[in-house]
Coordinates of C-alpha atoms in Angstrom, one line a residue:
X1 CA 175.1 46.8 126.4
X2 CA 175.2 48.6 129.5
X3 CA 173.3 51.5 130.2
X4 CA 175.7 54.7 131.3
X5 CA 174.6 57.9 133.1
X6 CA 175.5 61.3 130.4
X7 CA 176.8 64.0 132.3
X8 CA 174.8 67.1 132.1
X9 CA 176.6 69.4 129.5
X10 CA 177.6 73.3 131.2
X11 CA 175.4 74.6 129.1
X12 CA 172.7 72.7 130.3
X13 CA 173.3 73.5 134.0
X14 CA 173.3 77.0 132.9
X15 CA 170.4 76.8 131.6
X16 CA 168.9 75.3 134.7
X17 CA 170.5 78.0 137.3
X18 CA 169.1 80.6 134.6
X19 CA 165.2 78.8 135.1
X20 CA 165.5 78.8 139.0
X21 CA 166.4 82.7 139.3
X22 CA 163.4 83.1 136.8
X23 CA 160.7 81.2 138.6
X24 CA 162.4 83.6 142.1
X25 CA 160.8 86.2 140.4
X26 CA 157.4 84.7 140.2
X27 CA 154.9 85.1 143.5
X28 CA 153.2 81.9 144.3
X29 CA 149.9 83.2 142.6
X30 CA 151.7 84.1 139.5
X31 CA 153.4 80.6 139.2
X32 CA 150.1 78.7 139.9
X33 CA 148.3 81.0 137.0
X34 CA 150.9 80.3 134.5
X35 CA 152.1 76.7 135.4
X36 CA 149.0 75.1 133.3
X37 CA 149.4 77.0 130.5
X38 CA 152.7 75.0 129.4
X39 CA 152.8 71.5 128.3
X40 CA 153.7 68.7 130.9
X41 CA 156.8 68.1 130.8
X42 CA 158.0 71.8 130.7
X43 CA 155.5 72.0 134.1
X44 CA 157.3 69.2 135.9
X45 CA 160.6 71.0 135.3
X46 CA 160.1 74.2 136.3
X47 CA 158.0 72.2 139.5
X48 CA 161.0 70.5 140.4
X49 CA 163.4 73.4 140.6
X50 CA 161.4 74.7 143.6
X51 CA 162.1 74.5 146.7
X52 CA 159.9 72.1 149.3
X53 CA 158.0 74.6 151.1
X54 CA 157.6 76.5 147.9
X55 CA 156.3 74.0 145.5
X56 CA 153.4 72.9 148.3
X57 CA 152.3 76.2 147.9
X58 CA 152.1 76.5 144.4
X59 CA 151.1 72.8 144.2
X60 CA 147.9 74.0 146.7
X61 CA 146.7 77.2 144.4
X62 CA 146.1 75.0 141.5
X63 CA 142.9 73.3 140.4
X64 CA 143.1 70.1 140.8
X65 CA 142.4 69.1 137.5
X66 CA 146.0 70.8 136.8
X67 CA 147.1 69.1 139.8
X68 CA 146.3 65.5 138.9
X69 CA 147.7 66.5 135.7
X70 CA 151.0 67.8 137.5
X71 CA 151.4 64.6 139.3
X72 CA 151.4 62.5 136.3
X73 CA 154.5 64.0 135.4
X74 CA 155.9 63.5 138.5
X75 CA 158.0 60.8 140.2
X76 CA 156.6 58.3 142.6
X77 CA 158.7 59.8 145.8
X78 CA 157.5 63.5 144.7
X79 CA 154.1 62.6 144.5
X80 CA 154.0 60.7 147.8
X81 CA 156.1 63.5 149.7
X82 CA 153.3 66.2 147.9
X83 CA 150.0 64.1 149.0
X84 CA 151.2 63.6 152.5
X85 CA 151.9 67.2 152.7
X86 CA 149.2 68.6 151.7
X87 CA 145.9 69.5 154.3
X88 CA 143.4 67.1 154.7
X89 CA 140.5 69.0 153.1
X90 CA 142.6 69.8 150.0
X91 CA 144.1 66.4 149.3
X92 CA 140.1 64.9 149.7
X93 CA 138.7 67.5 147.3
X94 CA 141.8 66.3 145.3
X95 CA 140.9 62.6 145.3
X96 CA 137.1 63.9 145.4
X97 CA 137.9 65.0 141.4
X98 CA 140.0 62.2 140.4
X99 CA 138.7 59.0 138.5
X100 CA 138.3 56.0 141.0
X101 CA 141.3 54.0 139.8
X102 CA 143.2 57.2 140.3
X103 CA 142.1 57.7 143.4
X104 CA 142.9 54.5 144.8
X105 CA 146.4 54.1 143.1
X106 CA 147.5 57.6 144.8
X107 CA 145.6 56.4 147.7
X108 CA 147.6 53.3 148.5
X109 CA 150.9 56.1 148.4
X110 CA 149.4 57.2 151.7
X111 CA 150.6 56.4 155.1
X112 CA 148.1 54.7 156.8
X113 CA 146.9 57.8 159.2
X114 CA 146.5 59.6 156.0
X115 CA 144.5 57.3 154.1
X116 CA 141.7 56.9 157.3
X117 CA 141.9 60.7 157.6
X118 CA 140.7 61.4 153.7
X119 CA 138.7 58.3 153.4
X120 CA 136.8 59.8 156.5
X121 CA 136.3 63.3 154.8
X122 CA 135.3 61.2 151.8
X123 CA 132.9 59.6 153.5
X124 CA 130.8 62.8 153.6
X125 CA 128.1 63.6 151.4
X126 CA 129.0 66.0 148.4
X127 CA 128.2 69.7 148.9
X128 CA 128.5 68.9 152.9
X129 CA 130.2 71.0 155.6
X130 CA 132.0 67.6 156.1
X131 CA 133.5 67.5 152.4
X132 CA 135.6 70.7 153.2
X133 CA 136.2 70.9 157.2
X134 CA 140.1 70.5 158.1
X135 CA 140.5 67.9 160.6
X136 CA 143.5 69.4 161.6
X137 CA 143.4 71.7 164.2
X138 CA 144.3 72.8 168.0
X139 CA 140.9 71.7 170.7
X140 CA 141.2 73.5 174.1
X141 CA 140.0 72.1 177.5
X142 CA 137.6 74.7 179.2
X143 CA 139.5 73.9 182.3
X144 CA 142.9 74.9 181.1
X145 CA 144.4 78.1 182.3
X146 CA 145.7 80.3 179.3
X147 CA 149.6 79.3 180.3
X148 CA 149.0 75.8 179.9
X149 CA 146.7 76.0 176.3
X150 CA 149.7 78.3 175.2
X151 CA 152.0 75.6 176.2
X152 CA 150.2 73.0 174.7
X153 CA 150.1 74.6 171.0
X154 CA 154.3 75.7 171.3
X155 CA 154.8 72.0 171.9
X156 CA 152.7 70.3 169.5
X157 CA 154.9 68.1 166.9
X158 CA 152.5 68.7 163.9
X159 CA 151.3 72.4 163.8
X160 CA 148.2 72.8 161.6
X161 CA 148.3 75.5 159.5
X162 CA 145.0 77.6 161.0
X163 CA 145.6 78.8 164.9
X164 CA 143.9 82.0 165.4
X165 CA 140.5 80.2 166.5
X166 CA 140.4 77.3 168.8
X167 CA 138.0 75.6 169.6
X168 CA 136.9 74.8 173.8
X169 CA 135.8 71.0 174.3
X170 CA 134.6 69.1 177.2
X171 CA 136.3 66.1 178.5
X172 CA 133.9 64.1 175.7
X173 CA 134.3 66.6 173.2
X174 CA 131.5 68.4 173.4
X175 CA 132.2 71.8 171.8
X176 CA 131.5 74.6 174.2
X177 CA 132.6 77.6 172.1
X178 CA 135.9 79.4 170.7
X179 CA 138.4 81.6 171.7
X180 CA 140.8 83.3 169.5
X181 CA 144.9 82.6 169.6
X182 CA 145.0 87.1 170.3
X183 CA 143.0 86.6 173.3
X184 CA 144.6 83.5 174.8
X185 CA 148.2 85.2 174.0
X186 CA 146.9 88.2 176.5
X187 CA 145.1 86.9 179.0
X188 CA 146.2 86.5 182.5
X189 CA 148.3 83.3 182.6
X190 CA 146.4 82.0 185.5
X191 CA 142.9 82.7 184.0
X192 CA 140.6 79.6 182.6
X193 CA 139.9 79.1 179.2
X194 CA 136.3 78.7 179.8
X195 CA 136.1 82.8 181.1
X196 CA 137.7 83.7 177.4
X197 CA 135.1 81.9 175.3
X198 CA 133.7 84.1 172.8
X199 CA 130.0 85.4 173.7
X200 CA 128.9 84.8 170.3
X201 CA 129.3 81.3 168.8
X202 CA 128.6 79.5 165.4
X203 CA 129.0 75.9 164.5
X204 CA 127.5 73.3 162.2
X205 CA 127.2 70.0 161.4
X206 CA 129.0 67.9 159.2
X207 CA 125.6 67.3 156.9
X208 CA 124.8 71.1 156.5
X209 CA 125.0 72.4 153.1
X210 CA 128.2 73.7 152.6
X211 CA 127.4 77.2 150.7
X212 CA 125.4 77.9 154.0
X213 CA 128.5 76.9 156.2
X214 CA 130.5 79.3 153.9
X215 CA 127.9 82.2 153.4
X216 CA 127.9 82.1 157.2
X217 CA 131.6 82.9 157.4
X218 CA 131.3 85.7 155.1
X219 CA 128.1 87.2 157.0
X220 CA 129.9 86.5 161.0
X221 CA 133.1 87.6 159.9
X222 CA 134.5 84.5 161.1
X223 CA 138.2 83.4 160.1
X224 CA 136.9 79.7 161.0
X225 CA 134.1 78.0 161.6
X226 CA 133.5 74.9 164.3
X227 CA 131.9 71.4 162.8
X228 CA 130.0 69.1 164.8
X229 CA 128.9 65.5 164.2
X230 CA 125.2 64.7 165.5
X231 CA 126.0 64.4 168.6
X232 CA 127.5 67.9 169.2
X233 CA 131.0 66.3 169.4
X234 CA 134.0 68.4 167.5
X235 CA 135.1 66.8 164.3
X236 CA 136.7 69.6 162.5
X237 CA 137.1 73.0 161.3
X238 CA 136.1 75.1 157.9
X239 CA 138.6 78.1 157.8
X240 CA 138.2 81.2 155.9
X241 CA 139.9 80.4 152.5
X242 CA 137.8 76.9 152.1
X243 CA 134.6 79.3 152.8
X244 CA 136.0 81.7 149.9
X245 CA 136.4 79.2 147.1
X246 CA 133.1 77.4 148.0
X247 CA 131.2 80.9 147.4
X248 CA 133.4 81.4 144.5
X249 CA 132.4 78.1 143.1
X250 CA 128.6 78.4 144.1
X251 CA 128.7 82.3 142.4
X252 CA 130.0 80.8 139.5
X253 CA 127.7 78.3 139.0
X254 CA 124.9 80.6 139.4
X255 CA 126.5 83.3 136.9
X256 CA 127.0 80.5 134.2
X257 CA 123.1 79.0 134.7
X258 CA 122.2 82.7 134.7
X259 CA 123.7 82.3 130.7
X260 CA 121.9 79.2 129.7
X261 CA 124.7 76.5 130.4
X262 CA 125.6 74.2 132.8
X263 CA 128.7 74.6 135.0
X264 CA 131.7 73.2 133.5
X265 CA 133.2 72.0 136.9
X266 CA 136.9 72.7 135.5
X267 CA 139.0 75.7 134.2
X268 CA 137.8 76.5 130.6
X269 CA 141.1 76.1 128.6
X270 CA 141.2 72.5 130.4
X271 CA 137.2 71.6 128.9
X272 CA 137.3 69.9 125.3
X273 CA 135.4 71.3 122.6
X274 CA 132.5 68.4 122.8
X275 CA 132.6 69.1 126.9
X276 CA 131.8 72.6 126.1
X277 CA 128.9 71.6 123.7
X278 CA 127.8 69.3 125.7
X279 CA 127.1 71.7 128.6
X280 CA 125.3 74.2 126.5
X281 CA 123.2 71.5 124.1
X282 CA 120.7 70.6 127.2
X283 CA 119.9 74.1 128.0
X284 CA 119.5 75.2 124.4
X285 CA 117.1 72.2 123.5
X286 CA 115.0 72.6 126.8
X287 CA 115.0 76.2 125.2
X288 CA 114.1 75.4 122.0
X289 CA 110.9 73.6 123.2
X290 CA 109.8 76.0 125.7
X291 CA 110.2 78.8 122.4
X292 CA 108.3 76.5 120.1
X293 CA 105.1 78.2 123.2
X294 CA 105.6 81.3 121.5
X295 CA 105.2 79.9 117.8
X296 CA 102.1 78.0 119.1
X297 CA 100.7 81.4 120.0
X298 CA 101.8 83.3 116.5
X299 CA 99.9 80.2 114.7
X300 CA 96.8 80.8 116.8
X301 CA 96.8 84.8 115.9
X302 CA 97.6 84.0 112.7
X303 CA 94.7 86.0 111.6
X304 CA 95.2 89.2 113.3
X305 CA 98.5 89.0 111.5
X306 CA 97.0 88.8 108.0
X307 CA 94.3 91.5 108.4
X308 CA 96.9 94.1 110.1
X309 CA 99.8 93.1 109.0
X310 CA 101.8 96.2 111.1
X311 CA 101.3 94.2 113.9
X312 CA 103.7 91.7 112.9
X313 CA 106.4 95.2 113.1
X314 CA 106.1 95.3 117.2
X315 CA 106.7 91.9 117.7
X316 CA 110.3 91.5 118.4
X317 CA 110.0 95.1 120.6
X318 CA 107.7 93.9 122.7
X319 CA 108.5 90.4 123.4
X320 CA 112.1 91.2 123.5
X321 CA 110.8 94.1 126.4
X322 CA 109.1 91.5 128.5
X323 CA 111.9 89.1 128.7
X324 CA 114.5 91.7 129.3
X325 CA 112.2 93.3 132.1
X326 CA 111.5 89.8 133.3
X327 CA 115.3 88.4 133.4
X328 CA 116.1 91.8 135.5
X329 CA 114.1 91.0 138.0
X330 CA 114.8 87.2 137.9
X331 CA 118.4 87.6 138.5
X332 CA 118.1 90.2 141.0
X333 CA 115.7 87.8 143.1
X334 CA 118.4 85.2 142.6
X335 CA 121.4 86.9 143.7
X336 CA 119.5 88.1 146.4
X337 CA 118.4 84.4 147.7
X338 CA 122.2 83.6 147.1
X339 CA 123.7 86.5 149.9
X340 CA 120.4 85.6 152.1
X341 CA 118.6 88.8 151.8
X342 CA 115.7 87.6 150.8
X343 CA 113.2 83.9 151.7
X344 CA 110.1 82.8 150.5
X345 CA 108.2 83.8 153.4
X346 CA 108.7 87.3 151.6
X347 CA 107.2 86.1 148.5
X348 CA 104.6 88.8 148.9
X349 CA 106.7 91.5 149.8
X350 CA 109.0 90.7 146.4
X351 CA 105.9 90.1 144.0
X352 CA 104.3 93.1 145.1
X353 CA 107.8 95.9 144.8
X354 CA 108.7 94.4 141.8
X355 CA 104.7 94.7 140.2
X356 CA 104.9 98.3 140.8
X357 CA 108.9 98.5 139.7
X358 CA 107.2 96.6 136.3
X359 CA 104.6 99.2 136.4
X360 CA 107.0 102.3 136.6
X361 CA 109.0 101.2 133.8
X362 CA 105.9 99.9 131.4
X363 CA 105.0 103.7 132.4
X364 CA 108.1 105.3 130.9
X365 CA 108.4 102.7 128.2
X366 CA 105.1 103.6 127.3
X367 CA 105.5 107.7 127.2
X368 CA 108.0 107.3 125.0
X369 CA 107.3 104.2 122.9
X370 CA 103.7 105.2 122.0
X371 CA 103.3 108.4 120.7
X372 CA 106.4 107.9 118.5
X373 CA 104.7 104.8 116.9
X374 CA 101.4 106.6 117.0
X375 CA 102.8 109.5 114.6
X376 CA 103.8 106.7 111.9
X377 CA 101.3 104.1 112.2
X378 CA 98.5 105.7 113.4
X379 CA 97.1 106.2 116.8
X380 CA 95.5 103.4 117.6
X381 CA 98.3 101.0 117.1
X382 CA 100.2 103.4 119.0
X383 CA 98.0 103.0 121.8
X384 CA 97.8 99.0 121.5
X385 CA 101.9 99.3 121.9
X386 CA 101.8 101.9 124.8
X387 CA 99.2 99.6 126.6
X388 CA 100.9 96.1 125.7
X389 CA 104.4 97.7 126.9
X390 CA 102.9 98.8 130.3
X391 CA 100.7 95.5 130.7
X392 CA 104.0 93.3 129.6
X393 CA 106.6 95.4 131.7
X394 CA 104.2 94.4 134.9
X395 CA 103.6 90.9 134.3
X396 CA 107.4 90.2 133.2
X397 CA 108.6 91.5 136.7
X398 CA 106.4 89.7 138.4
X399 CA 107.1 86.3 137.1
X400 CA 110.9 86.6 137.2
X401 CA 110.5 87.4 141.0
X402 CA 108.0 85.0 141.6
X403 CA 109.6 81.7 139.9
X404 CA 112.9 81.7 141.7
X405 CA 111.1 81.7 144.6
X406 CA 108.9 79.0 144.2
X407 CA 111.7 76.6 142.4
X408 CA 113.9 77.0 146.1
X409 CA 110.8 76.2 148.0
X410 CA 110.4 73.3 146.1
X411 CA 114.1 72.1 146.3
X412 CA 115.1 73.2 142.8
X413 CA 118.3 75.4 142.0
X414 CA 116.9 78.9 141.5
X415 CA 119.6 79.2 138.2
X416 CA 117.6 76.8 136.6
X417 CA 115.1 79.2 136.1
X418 CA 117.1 82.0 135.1
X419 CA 117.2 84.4 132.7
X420 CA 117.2 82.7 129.7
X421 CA 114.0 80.3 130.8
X422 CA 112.3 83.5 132.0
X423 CA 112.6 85.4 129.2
X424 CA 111.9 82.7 127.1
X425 CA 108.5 82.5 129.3
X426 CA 108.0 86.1 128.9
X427 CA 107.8 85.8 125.2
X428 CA 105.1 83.6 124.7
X429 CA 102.5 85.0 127.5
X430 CA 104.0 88.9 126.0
X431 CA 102.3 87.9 122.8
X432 CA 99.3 86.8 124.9
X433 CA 99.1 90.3 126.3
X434 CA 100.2 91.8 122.5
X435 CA 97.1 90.5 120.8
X436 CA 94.4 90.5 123.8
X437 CA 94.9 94.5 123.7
X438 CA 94.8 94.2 120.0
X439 CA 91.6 92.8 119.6
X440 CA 90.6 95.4 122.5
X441 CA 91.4 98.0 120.7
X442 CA 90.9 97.2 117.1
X443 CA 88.0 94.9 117.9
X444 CA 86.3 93.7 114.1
X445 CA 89.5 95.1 112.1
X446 CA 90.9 92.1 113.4
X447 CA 89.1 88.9 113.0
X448 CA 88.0 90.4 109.3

């Protein structure tokens, strides 16, 4: 029995020109936001209703997680029209988070410039300037006059996206510097392009760590940034918005390690319940080992405990001081590192203000802590508090500045010894210091 096409029903249609003047009222941000929050097909609707222009620019706000998920629900000719369009650098960190048989089925939809173009940006290492340049973009001649660079960019077929900086080559391009699309646009028409190169001029290479290509940016003020292969030769740019989400990846990473978890590398509401356990478990077992320290320690002391038993009271105040004072300084150190105000080489300098910054609040601690504890227990375990608090406050600050240090120098991730490890550090050498001033103090009483 043949097959014949239903006409779509008024009500339907209504329905449809009712949708469209809805989603008109939505920015581009606001669509992107609430797109993955409905199921797929009711997505690939409301996706289809917009218009070209507009549905590239909602299709580039969204992770791509809910991008690949978008496509899916998408036909062939839509998806092909959306991957050509897209830039470079966004359709390889695309691919970059797709599964390989993905990849390569939405690969072969490519024309074949496309295709070389990502498969060259894929080519780069991950967490490279390379991964997230634009290959797109407008090179100068130093020997053109300003008339002739403006009328090279009003007559290019295939504008990219990014013309405020432009990059000044060589005739092997060689980069020799930047000038910016203001100054061309009001220079002399007769002047060369090589007199309005800026006097100041950034550029990396394609290998360079791509937080440091972005935090760059952010501290030049630059609204792009030239990349280089080895040879000095231009390969592409990294504009302003790539820089952004980098940093706002990197911050996030460093904020969720700060918590004792690993990144999750996706939007939450699109991680799975076992995802999300997953990326917790291995911090809380690594945890769990490095508190079984502080058990050791109460086993050891076991018989302070039993012949003054009001030591056992303190024990959550003070260790619970030292990794609070310790994690402060630990995560100021880090975010520190992360903007670049700080190196190793000042290692000293850190140790040393945050000692005495230990030392100022084991001091106030102290003042208040011990004479309070003093009036109920008696003086001399007041004292033992007031000292351990001052001794632990010190120490604490000192390690939390000091380990992020020393794990960068030695090529680890500065989260990874974050809060949770140094506090979790601070415990165990805290009850060090807690029954070392003990038996100062106390002497005999102690050991029975």
């Amino acid at each position: 029995m043949a097959h014949t096409i239903q006409p779509i029903s008024p009500a339907a249609v209504d329905e449809l020109a009712a949708l469209r003047l809805e989603l008109a009222d939505f920015s581009t941000v606001e669509l992107a936001e609430e797109l993955p929050r409905m199921d797929l097909a009711d997505q690939a609707v409301r996706f289809r209703l917009l218009s070209k222009d507009r549905a590239l620019a909602v299709f580039e706000e969204l992770d791509p997680v809910h991008q690949q998920e978008l496509l899916d629900g998408l036909k062939t000719d839509t998806v092909r029209e959306l991957l050509e369009s897209m830039e470079a650098d966004d359709r390889a960190k695309l691919f970059d988070e797709m599964p390989a048989k993905v990849t390569t089925r939405f690969q072969s939809q490519l024309s074949a410039a496309d295709r070389r173009t990502t498969a060259r940006l894929l080519g780069y290492e991950p967490e490279s300037a390379g991964r997230i340049m634009t290959p797109d973009y407008v090179s100068l001649r130093a020997s053109m006059t300003a008339a002739a660079a403006i009328e090279r960019i009003r007559h290019l077929r295939e504008r990219p996206r990014h013309l405020d900086v432009l990059p000044v080559t060589d005739g092997h391009r060689k980069l020799l510097g930047t000038v910016t699309l203001a100054d061309l646009v009001s220079a002399d028409p007769d002047v060369r392009v090589a007199e309005l190169i800026a006097d100041e001029h950034y550029q990396v290479s394609t290998d360079t760590d791509q937080e440091e290509a972005a935090r760059l940016i952010q501290e030049a003020n630059l609204n792009a940034l030239s990349v280089v292969d080895h040879e000095d030769r231009l390969v592409g740019m990294i504009t302003w918005d790539d820089a952004m989400e980098v940093l706002e990846a990197e911050d996030t990473e460093d904020a969720v390690r700060a918590g004792g978890s690993e990144p999750l590398e996706r939007p939450y509401l699109s991680a799975g319940v076992f995802m999300l356990a997953r990326k917790r478990a291995v911090w809380l077992l690594v945890l769990a080992v490095s508190a079984s320290l502080t058990v050791t320690v109460l086993n050891y002391y076991e018989t302070y405990l039993a012949n003054v038993t009001v030591l056992a009271v303190f024990i959550s105040l003070l260790t619970g001081t030292g990794g609070n004072s310790g994690s402060q300084a630990s995560v100021t150190i880090i975010r520190a590192m992360a903007v670049g105000e700080v190196r190793f080489s000042d290692a000293f300098r850190i140790t040393w203000r945050e000692s005495r910054v230990g030392f100022l609040l084991g001091v106030m601690l102290a003042a208040v802590g011990g004479p309070v504890v003093g009036l109920v227990y008696g003086w001399d375990i007041g004292l033992i508090i007031a000292l351990t608090l001052l001794v632990i406050c010190t120490w604490s600050t000192f390690v939390g500045s000091l380990l992020p240090l020393v794990a960068k120098k030695i090529g680890i991730d500065p989260a990874l010894v974050s809060a949770p490890m140094v506090s979790t550090l601070c415990d165990a050498t805290g009850l060090l210091i807690y029954f070392s001033v003990a038996a100062l103090i106390l002497g005999p009483a102690l050991t029975g």
